[in-house]
Each structure stands twice: as structure tokens, then as C-alpha cells.
PDB file of C-alpha atoms in Angstrom:
ATOM      1  CA  UNK M  33      22.157 -20.801 -17.800  1.00  0.00           C
ATOM      2  CA  UNK M  34      22.264 -24.424 -16.511  1.00  0.00           C
ATOM      3  CA  UNK M  35      19.161 -26.489 -17.022  1.00  0.00           C
ATOM      4  CA  UNK M  36      18.334 -26.585 -13.422  1.00  0.00           C
ATOM      5  CA  UNK M  37      18.539 -23.096 -13.017  1.00  0.00           C
ATOM      6  CA  UNK M  38      16.414 -22.353 -16.197  1.00  0.00           C
ATOM      7  CA  UNK M  39      13.715 -24.678 -15.069  1.00  0.00           C
ATOM      8  CA  UNK M  40      13.773 -22.728 -11.368  1.00  0.00           C
ATOM      9  CA  UNK M  41      13.523 -19.527 -13.257  1.00  0.00           C
ATOM     10  CA  UNK M  42      11.014 -21.253 -15.390  1.00  0.00           C
ATOM     11  CA  UNK M  43       9.024 -22.170 -12.054  1.00  0.00           C
ATOM     12  CA  UNK M  44       9.223 -18.442 -10.720  1.00  0.00           C
ATOM     13  CA  UNK M  45       7.637 -17.230 -13.957  1.00  0.00           C
ATOM     14  CA  UNK M  46       4.896 -19.401 -13.473  1.00  0.00           C
ATOM     15  CA  UNK M  47       3.901 -18.644 -10.201  1.00  0.00           C
ATOM     16  CA  UNK M  48       4.348 -14.955 -10.908  1.00  0.00           C
ATOM     17  CA  UNK M  49       1.988 -15.526 -14.030  1.00  0.00           C
ATOM     18  CA  UNK M  50      -0.412 -17.820 -11.849  1.00  0.00           C
ATOM     19  CA  UNK M  51      -0.562 -16.137  -8.335  1.00  0.00           C
ATOM     20  CA  UNK M  52       1.620 -13.097  -7.438  1.00  0.00           C
ATOM     21  CA  UNK M  53       0.484 -11.206 -10.100  1.00  0.00           C
ATOM     22  CA  UNK M  54      -3.139 -11.739  -8.744  1.00  0.00           C
ATOM     23  CA  UNK M  55      -2.265 -10.626  -5.344  1.00  0.00           C
ATOM     24  CA  UNK M  56      -2.899  -6.882  -5.854  1.00  0.00           C
ATOM     25  CA  UNK M  57      -6.495  -8.105  -6.837  1.00  0.00           C
ATOM     26  CA  UNK M  58      -7.099 -10.280  -3.876  1.00  0.00           C
ATOM     27  CA  UNK M  59      -5.459  -6.974  -1.506  1.00  0.00           C
ATOM     28  CA  UNK M  60      -7.730  -4.354  -3.123  1.00  0.00           C
ATOM     29  CA  UNK M  61     -11.087  -6.454  -3.224  1.00  0.00           C
ATOM     30  CA  UNK M  62     -12.293  -5.143  -0.173  1.00  0.00           C
ATOM     31  CA  UNK M  63     -11.548  -1.409  -1.392  1.00  0.00           C
ATOM     32  CA  UNK M  64     -13.621  -1.710  -4.871  1.00  0.00           C
ATOM     33  CA  UNK M  65     -17.146  -1.070  -3.000  1.00  0.00           C
ATOM     34  CA  UNK M  66     -16.313   2.414  -2.343  1.00  0.00           C
ATOM     35  CA  UNK M  67     -14.124   2.827  -6.024  1.00  0.00           C
ATOM     36  CA  UNK M  68     -10.864   3.086  -4.089  1.00  0.00           C
ATOM     37  CA  UNK M  69      -7.424   1.524  -5.191  1.00  0.00           C
ATOM     38  CA  UNK M  70      -5.543  -0.311  -2.267  1.00  0.00           C
ATOM     39  CA  UNK M  71      -2.956   2.739  -2.518  1.00  0.00           C
ATOM     40  CA  UNK M  72      -5.975   5.521  -2.013  1.00  0.00           C
ATOM     41  CA  UNK M  73      -7.211   3.337   1.157  1.00  0.00           C
ATOM     42  CA  UNK M  74      -3.771   3.239   2.686  1.00  0.00           C
ATOM     43  CA  UNK M  75      -3.478   7.204   2.275  1.00  0.00           C
ATOM     44  CA  UNK M  76      -7.100   7.604   3.829  1.00  0.00           C
ATOM     45  CA  UNK M  77      -6.126   5.175   6.800  1.00  0.00           C
ATOM     46  CA  UNK M  78      -2.832   7.268   7.149  1.00  0.00           C
ATOM     47  CA  UNK M  79      -5.207  10.320   7.525  1.00  0.00           C
ATOM     48  CA  UNK M  80      -7.734   8.896   9.579  1.00  0.00           C
ATOM     49  CA  UNK M  81      -4.814   7.280  12.153  1.00  0.00           C
ATOM     50  CA  UNK M  82      -2.862  10.517  12.474  1.00  0.00           C
ATOM     51  CA  UNK M  83      -3.110  14.051  12.562  1.00  0.00           C
ATOM     52  CA  UNK M  84      -1.819  16.959  10.758  1.00  0.00           C
ATOM     53  CA  UNK M  85      -1.050  14.619   7.743  1.00  0.00           C
ATOM     54  CA  UNK M  86       0.225  16.528   4.435  1.00  0.00           C
ATOM     55  CA  UNK M  87       0.805  15.103   0.849  1.00  0.00           C
ATOM     56  CA  UNK M  88       4.465  15.454   1.076  1.00  0.00           C
ATOM     57  CA  UNK M  89       4.319  13.594   4.415  1.00  0.00           C
ATOM     58  CA  UNK M  90       2.654  11.089   2.689  1.00  0.00           C
ATOM     59  CA  UNK M  91       5.078  11.083  -0.175  1.00  0.00           C
ATOM     60  CA  UNK M  92       8.169  11.136   1.671  1.00  0.00           C
ATOM     61  CA  UNK M  93       6.749   7.669   3.536  1.00  0.00           C
ATOM     62  CA  UNK M  94       5.719   5.698   0.569  1.00  0.00           C
ATOM     63  CA  UNK M  95       9.163   6.631  -1.248  1.00  0.00           C
ATOM     64  CA  UNK M  96       7.133   8.414  -4.534  1.00  0.00           C
ATOM     65  CA  UNK M  97       6.829  11.817  -5.951  1.00  0.00           C
ATOM     66  CA  UNK M  98       4.278  14.111  -4.806  1.00  0.00           C
ATOM     67  CA  UNK M  99       2.408  14.154  -8.101  1.00  0.00           C
ATOM     68  CA  UNK M 100       2.131  10.366  -7.647  1.00  0.00           C
ATOM     69  CA  UNK M 101       0.227  11.318  -4.049  1.00  0.00           C
ATOM     70  CA  UNK M 102      -1.366  14.164  -5.448  1.00  0.00           C
ATOM     71  CA  UNK M 103      -3.224  12.084  -8.229  1.00  0.00           C
ATOM     72  CA  UNK M 104      -4.408   9.689  -5.224  1.00  0.00           C
ATOM     73  CA  UNK M 105      -5.278  12.605  -3.094  1.00  0.00           C
ATOM     74  CA  UNK M 106      -7.513  14.209  -5.784  1.00  0.00           C
ATOM     75  CA  UNK M 107      -9.659  10.944  -6.265  1.00  0.00           C
ATOM     76  CA  UNK M 108     -10.044  10.997  -2.295  1.00  0.00           C
ATOM     77  CA  UNK M 109     -11.285  14.433  -2.327  1.00  0.00           C
ATOM     78  CA  UNK M 110     -13.415  14.136  -5.436  1.00  0.00           C
ATOM     79  CA  UNK M 111     -15.233  11.437  -3.913  1.00  0.00           C
ATOM     80  CA  UNK M 112     -15.896  12.990  -0.476  1.00  0.00           C
ATOM     81  CA  UNK M 113     -13.627  10.727   1.646  1.00  0.00           C
ATOM     82  CA  UNK M 114     -10.854  13.707   2.409  1.00  0.00           C
ATOM     83  CA  UNK M 115     -11.020  17.370   2.505  1.00  0.00           C
ATOM     84  CA  UNK M 116      -7.897  19.974   3.175  1.00  0.00           C
ATOM     85  CA  UNK M 117      -7.601  22.335   5.722  1.00  0.00           C
ATOM     86  CA  UNK M 118      -4.682  25.148   5.864  1.00  0.00           C
ATOM     87  CA  UNK M 119      -2.383  25.468   8.414  1.00  0.00           C
ATOM     88  CA  UNK M 120      -3.302  28.449  10.628  1.00  0.00           C
ATOM     89  CA  UNK M 121       0.026  29.503  10.839  1.00  0.00           C
ATOM     90  CA  UNK M 122       1.145  28.700   7.282  1.00  0.00           C
ATOM     91  CA  UNK M 123      -1.608  28.949   4.829  1.00  0.00           C
ATOM     92  CA  UNK M 124       0.439  27.404   2.077  1.00  0.00           C
ATOM     93  CA  UNK M 125       0.533  24.090   3.939  1.00  0.00           C
ATOM     94  CA  UNK M 126      -2.395  22.059   3.722  1.00  0.00           C
ATOM     95  CA  UNK M 127      -3.312  19.036   5.944  1.00  0.00           C
ATOM     96  CA  UNK M 128      -5.591  16.341   5.134  1.00  0.00           C
ATOM     97  CA  UNK M 129      -8.481  15.396   7.056  1.00  0.00           C
ATOM     98  CA  UNK M 130     -11.140  12.552   6.810  1.00  0.00           C
ATOM     99  CA  UNK M 131     -14.440  13.488   6.110  1.00  0.00           C
ATOM    100  CA  UNK M 132     -17.293  11.450   8.162  1.00  0.00           C
ATOM    101  CA  UNK M 133     -17.914   9.620   4.788  1.00  0.00           C
ATOM    102  CA  UNK M 134     -13.955   8.878   4.551  1.00  0.00           C
ATOM    103  CA  UNK M 135     -13.731   7.921   8.362  1.00  0.00           C
ATOM    104  CA  UNK M 136     -16.977   5.560   7.883  1.00  0.00           C
ATOM    105  CA  UNK M 137     -15.421   3.974   4.804  1.00  0.00           C
ATOM    106  CA  UNK M 138     -12.257   3.396   6.219  1.00  0.00           C
ATOM    107  CA  UNK M 139     -13.798   1.563   9.216  1.00  0.00           C
ATOM    108  CA  UNK M 140     -15.483  -0.453   6.821  1.00  0.00           C
ATOM    109  CA  UNK M 141     -12.621  -1.317   4.391  1.00  0.00           C
ATOM    110  CA  UNK M 142     -10.443  -2.029   7.363  1.00  0.00           C
ATOM    111  CA  UNK M 143     -13.111  -4.897   8.739  1.00  0.00           C
ATOM    112  CA  UNK M 144     -13.126  -6.112   5.426  1.00  0.00           C
ATOM    113  CA  UNK M 145      -9.317  -6.459   5.046  1.00  0.00           C
ATOM    114  CA  UNK M 146      -9.042  -7.798   8.655  1.00  0.00           C
ATOM    115  CA  UNK M 147     -11.874 -10.461   7.942  1.00  0.00           C
ATOM    116  CA  UNK M 148     -10.080 -11.492   4.691  1.00  0.00           C
ATOM    117  CA  UNK M 149      -6.578 -11.616   6.778  1.00  0.00           C
ATOM    118  CA  UNK M 150      -8.018 -13.686   9.073  1.00  0.00           C
ATOM    119  CA  UNK M 151      -9.430 -16.249   6.784  1.00  0.00           C
ATOM    120  CA  UNK M 152      -5.811 -16.211   5.013  1.00  0.00           C
ATOM    121  CA  UNK M 153      -4.399 -17.049   8.494  1.00  0.00           C
ATOM    122  CA  UNK M 154      -6.861 -19.726   9.076  1.00  0.00           C
ATOM    123  CA  UNK M 155      -5.847 -21.644   6.237  1.00  0.00           C
ATOM    124  CA  UNK M 156      -1.735 -21.143   6.516  1.00  0.00           C
ATOM    125  CA  UNK M 157      -1.373 -20.036  10.178  1.00  0.00           C
ATOM    126  CA  UNK M 158       0.586 -17.508  11.819  1.00  0.00           C
ATOM    127  CA  UNK M 159       3.885 -19.157  11.525  1.00  0.00           C
ATOM    128  CA  UNK M 160       3.680 -19.582   7.937  1.00  0.00           C
ATOM    129  CA  UNK M 161       2.484 -15.778   7.796  1.00  0.00           C
ATOM    130  CA  UNK M 162       5.650 -14.435   9.569  1.00  0.00           C
ATOM    131  CA  UNK M 163       7.979 -16.858   7.713  1.00  0.00           C
ATOM    132  CA  UNK M 164       6.320 -15.210   4.334  1.00  0.00           C
ATOM    133  CA  UNK M 165       6.472 -11.746   5.795  1.00  0.00           C
ATOM    134  CA  UNK M 166      10.191 -12.060   6.872  1.00  0.00           C
ATOM    135  CA  UNK M 167      11.254 -13.490   3.352  1.00  0.00           C
ATOM    136  CA  UNK M 168       9.543 -10.596   1.644  1.00  0.00           C
ATOM    137  CA  UNK M 169      11.090  -8.257   3.944  1.00  0.00           C
ATOM    138  CA  UNK M 170      14.697  -9.537   3.141  1.00  0.00           C
ATOM    139  CA  UNK M 171      13.859  -9.778  -0.322  1.00  0.00           C
ATOM    140  CA  UNK M 172      12.658  -5.944  -0.759  1.00  0.00           C
ATOM    141  CA  UNK M 173      15.752  -4.856   1.589  1.00  0.00           C
ATOM    142  CA  UNK M 174      18.187  -6.636  -0.963  1.00  0.00           C
ATOM    143  CA  UNK M 175      16.504  -5.632  -3.941  1.00  0.00           C
ATOM    144  CA  UNK M 176      16.571  -1.846  -2.810  1.00  0.00           C
ATOM    145  CA  UNK M 177      20.022  -2.247  -1.995  1.00  0.00           C
ATOM    146  CA  UNK M 178      20.967  -3.644  -5.115  1.00  0.00           C
ATOM    147  CA  UNK M 179      19.107  -1.229  -7.163  1.00  0.00           C
ATOM    148  CA  UNK M 180      20.628   1.586  -5.140  1.00  0.00           C
ATOM    149  CA  UNK M 181      24.134   0.554  -5.471  1.00  0.00           C
ATOM    150  CA  UNK M 182      23.978  -0.462  -9.414  1.00  0.00           C
ATOM    151  CA  UNK M 183      20.733   1.043 -11.277  1.00  0.00           C
ATOM    152  CA  UNK M 184      21.420  -1.304 -14.407  1.00  0.00           C
ATOM    153  CA  UNK M 185      21.219  -4.372 -11.882  1.00  0.00           C
ATOM    154  CA  UNK M 186      17.514  -4.530 -11.219  1.00  0.00           C
ATOM    155  CA  UNK M 187      17.669  -7.820  -9.540  1.00  0.00           C
TER     156      UNK M 187
END
């Protein structure tokens, strides 16, 4: 690899180690008071915003396995944020419903996330936020496409 490209790669690695790695912590901080991960919050949010949500709906939407979603839902149920209710026509189908505690937690977490995001917008501005969002979308789409076509190429 040419020296210039090696320097660019090193710069990307440095940014990852010093910044991007901590993005998850930044995003999930508002959920910590409720002993939830950001992923668990997103499930709670989905359930509070839509009716008749099932575990399978969430798995399909997130493109993950049922067992991965099931683990997250178990935590939400155990903590009293969600409950399951069988479909009246097909008792095998279980709908996820937010409890009053879950609805309140989702509302408070959403307010904290919105406040945190507004602070970020105040610093960087909407134009830069849109630019970053578009870059991440492009990067994600290209990465998914390449990985799907050639599973050995994880670029």
C-alpha cells in the first residue's frame, strides 16, 4: 500500500479508536437511567408508536434473528416496560404492548434524546447533520451491497 494510503488508513483507525467507538455510548446515555440499551429503547419505541407489533415484525425490520430480538424483549418484559398479549384469532401470535411504565419511560427517554440531539445540531448545524447522514446512508448501502455479493469482502 502506498505511503499516502497507509497514512489515510491510519487516520481512519485513529478516528475510530478516539471517536466513533464512543458514539454508541453517546447515543445510549439517555437510556441508562432506565437500565436499557439503545436497542432495547428502539424496540420500546416501536411498540409505543405502532399497534399489533410482534417479535417477528421487529426482527424483520432490524434484519436480525428472532432470538436476538427475543433476548431484548425478555429484558423489557422483566423490567415491566412491555407485556405480551395473544391475538384473539390466533393464540400463537403474541403482540407486544407497552405498559404504563413503558410508555412513560419511552416518553422520558425520547425527550432526553431529542434534547441531546438538539445540542448536537446547535454545535454542528443542520446542513452538516444532513451531510453526515447522507454519507452514512451511502456507506451503509455500499457496504451491505458488497458484503451480500461477496461474503469474503467485508468492505
